[in-house]
PDB file of C-alpha atoms in Angstrom:
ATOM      1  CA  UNK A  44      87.198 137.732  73.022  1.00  0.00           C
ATOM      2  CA  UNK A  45      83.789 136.303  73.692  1.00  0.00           C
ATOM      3  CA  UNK A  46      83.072 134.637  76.704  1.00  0.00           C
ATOM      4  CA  UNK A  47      81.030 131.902  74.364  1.00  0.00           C
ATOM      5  CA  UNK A  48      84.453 131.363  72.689  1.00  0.00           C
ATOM      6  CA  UNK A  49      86.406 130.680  76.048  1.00  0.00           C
ATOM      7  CA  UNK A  50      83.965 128.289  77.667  1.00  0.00           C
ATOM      8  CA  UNK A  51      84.719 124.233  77.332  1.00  0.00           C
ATOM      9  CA  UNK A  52      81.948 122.340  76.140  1.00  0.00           C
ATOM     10  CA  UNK A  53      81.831 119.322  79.133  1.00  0.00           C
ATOM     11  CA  UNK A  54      79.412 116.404  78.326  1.00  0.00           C
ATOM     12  CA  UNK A  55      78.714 116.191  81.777  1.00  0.00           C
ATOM     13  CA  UNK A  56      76.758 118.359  84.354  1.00  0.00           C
ATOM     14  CA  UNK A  57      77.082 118.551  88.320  1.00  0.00           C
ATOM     15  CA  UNK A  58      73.839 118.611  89.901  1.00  0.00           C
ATOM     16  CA  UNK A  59      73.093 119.989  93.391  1.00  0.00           C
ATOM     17  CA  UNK A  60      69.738 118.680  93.873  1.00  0.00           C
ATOM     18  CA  UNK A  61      67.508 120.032  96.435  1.00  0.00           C
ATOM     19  CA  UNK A  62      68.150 118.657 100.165  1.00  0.00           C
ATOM     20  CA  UNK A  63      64.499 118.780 101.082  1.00  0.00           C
ATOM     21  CA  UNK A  64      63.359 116.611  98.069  1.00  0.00           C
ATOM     22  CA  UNK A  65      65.258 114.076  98.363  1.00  0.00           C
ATOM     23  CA  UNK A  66      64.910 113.457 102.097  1.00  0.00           C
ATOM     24  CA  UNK A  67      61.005 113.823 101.846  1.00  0.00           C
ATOM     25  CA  UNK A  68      61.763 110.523  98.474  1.00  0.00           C
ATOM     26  CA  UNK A  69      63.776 108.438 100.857  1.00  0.00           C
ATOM     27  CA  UNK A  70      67.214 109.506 100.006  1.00  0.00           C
ATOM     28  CA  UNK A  71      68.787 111.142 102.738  1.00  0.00           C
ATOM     29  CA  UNK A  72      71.478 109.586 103.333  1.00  0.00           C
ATOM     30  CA  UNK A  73      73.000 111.323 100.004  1.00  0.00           C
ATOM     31  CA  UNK A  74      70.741 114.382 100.197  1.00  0.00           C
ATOM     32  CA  UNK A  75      73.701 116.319 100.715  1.00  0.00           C
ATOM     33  CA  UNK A  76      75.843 114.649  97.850  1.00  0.00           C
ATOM     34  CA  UNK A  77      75.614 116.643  94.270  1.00  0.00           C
ATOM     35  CA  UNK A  78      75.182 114.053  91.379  1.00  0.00           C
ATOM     36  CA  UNK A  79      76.451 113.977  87.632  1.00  0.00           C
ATOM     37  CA  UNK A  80      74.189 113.930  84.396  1.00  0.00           C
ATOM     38  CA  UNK A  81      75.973 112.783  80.994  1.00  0.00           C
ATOM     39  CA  UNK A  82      75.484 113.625  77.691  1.00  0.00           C
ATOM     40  CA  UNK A  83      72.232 111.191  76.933  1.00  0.00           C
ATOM     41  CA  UNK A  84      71.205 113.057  79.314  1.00  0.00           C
ATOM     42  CA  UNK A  85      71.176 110.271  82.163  1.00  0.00           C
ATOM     43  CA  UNK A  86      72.308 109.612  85.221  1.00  0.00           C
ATOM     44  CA  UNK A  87      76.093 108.657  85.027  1.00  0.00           C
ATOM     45  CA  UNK A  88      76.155 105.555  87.187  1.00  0.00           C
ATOM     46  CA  UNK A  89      79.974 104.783  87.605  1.00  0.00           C
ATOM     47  CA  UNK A  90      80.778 108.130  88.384  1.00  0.00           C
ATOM     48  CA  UNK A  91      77.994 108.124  90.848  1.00  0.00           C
ATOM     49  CA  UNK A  92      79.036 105.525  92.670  1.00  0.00           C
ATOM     50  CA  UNK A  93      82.373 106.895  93.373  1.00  0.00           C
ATOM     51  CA  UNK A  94      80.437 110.230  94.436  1.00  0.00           C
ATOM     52  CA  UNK A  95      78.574 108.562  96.709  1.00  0.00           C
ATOM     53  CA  UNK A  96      80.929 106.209  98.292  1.00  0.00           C
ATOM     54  CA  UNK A  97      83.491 108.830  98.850  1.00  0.00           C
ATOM     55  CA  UNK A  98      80.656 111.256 100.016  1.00  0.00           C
ATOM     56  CA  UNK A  99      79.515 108.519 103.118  1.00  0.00           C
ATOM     57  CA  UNK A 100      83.250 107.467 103.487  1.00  0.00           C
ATOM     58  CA  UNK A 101      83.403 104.099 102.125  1.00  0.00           C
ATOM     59  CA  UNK A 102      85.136 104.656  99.581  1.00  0.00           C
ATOM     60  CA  UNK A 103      88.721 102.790 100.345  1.00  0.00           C
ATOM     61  CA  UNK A 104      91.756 104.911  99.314  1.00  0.00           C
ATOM     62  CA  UNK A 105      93.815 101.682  99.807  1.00  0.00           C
ATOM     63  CA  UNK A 106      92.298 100.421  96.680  1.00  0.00           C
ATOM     64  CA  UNK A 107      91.405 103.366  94.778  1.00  0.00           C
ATOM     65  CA  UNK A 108      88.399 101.931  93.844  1.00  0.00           C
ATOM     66  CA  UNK A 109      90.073  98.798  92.544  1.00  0.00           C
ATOM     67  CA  UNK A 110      87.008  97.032  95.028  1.00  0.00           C
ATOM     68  CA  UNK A 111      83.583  98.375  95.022  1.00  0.00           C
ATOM     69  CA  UNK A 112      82.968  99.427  99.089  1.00  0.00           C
ATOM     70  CA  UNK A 113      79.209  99.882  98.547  1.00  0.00           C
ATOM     71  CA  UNK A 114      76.655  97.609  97.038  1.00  0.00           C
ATOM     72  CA  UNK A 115      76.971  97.856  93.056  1.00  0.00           C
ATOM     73  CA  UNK A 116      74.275  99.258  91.422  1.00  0.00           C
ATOM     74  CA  UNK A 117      71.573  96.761  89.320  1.00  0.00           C
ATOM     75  CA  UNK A 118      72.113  95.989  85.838  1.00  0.00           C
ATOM     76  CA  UNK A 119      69.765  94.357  83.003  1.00  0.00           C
ATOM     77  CA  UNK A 120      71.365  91.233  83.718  1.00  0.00           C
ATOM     78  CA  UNK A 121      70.350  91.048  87.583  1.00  0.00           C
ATOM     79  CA  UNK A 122      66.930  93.420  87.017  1.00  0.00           C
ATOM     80  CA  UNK A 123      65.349  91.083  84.555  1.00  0.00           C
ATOM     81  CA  UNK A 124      66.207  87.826  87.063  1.00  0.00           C
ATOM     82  CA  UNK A 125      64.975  89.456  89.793  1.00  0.00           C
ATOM     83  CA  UNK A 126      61.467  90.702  87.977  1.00  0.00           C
ATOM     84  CA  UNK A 127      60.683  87.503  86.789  1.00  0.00           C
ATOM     85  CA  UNK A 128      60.816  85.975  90.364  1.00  0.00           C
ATOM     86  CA  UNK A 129      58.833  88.968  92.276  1.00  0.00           C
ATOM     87  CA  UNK A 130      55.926  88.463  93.476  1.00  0.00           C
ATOM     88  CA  UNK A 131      52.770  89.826  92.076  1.00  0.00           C
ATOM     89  CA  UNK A 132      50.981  92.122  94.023  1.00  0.00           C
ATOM     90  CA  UNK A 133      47.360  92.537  93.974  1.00  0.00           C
ATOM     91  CA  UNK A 134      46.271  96.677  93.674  1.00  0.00           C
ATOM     92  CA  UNK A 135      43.111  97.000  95.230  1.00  0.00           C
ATOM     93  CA  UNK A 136      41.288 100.261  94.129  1.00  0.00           C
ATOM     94  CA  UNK A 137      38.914 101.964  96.644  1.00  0.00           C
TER      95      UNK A 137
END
């Protein structure tokens, strides 16, 4: 049998990013947490959050996730809000 034949085809990926990177972009506190990419390919924000809440310990197995331990993360409906009231900022070029 060929090993092409007995492999599953997931739509999904686990990624182990590097540690370095993303403590040198700000993101250290889940430098050490893999992440999933989905078939679009894009980042697969539900599962995501559950990767990262149970990989800092906030997730609550009480709940089972029925109760979201971490801030949720922005949709269009609170992004587009919260551009419209920002502030503009001025670039200055030297």
């Amino acid at each position: 049998m060929d090993a092409s034949e007995d492999s599953v085809d997931y739509h999904f990926q686990v990624v182990y990013p590097s540690q370095d990177f993303l403590e040198r972009s700000g993101f250290g506190r889940v430098a050490h947490l893999p992440f999933i990419m989905d078939s679009r390919p894009g980042y697969h924000r539900l599962a995501n959050q559950f990767l990262i809440d149970f990989g800092l310990g906030e997730w609550s197995v009480g709940t089972r996730g029925l109760e979201l331990a971490s801030t949720p993360p922005p949709t269009k409906a609170t992004i587009l809000p919260a551009a419209v009231e920002a502030p503009t900022l001025d670039i200055i070029s030297a």
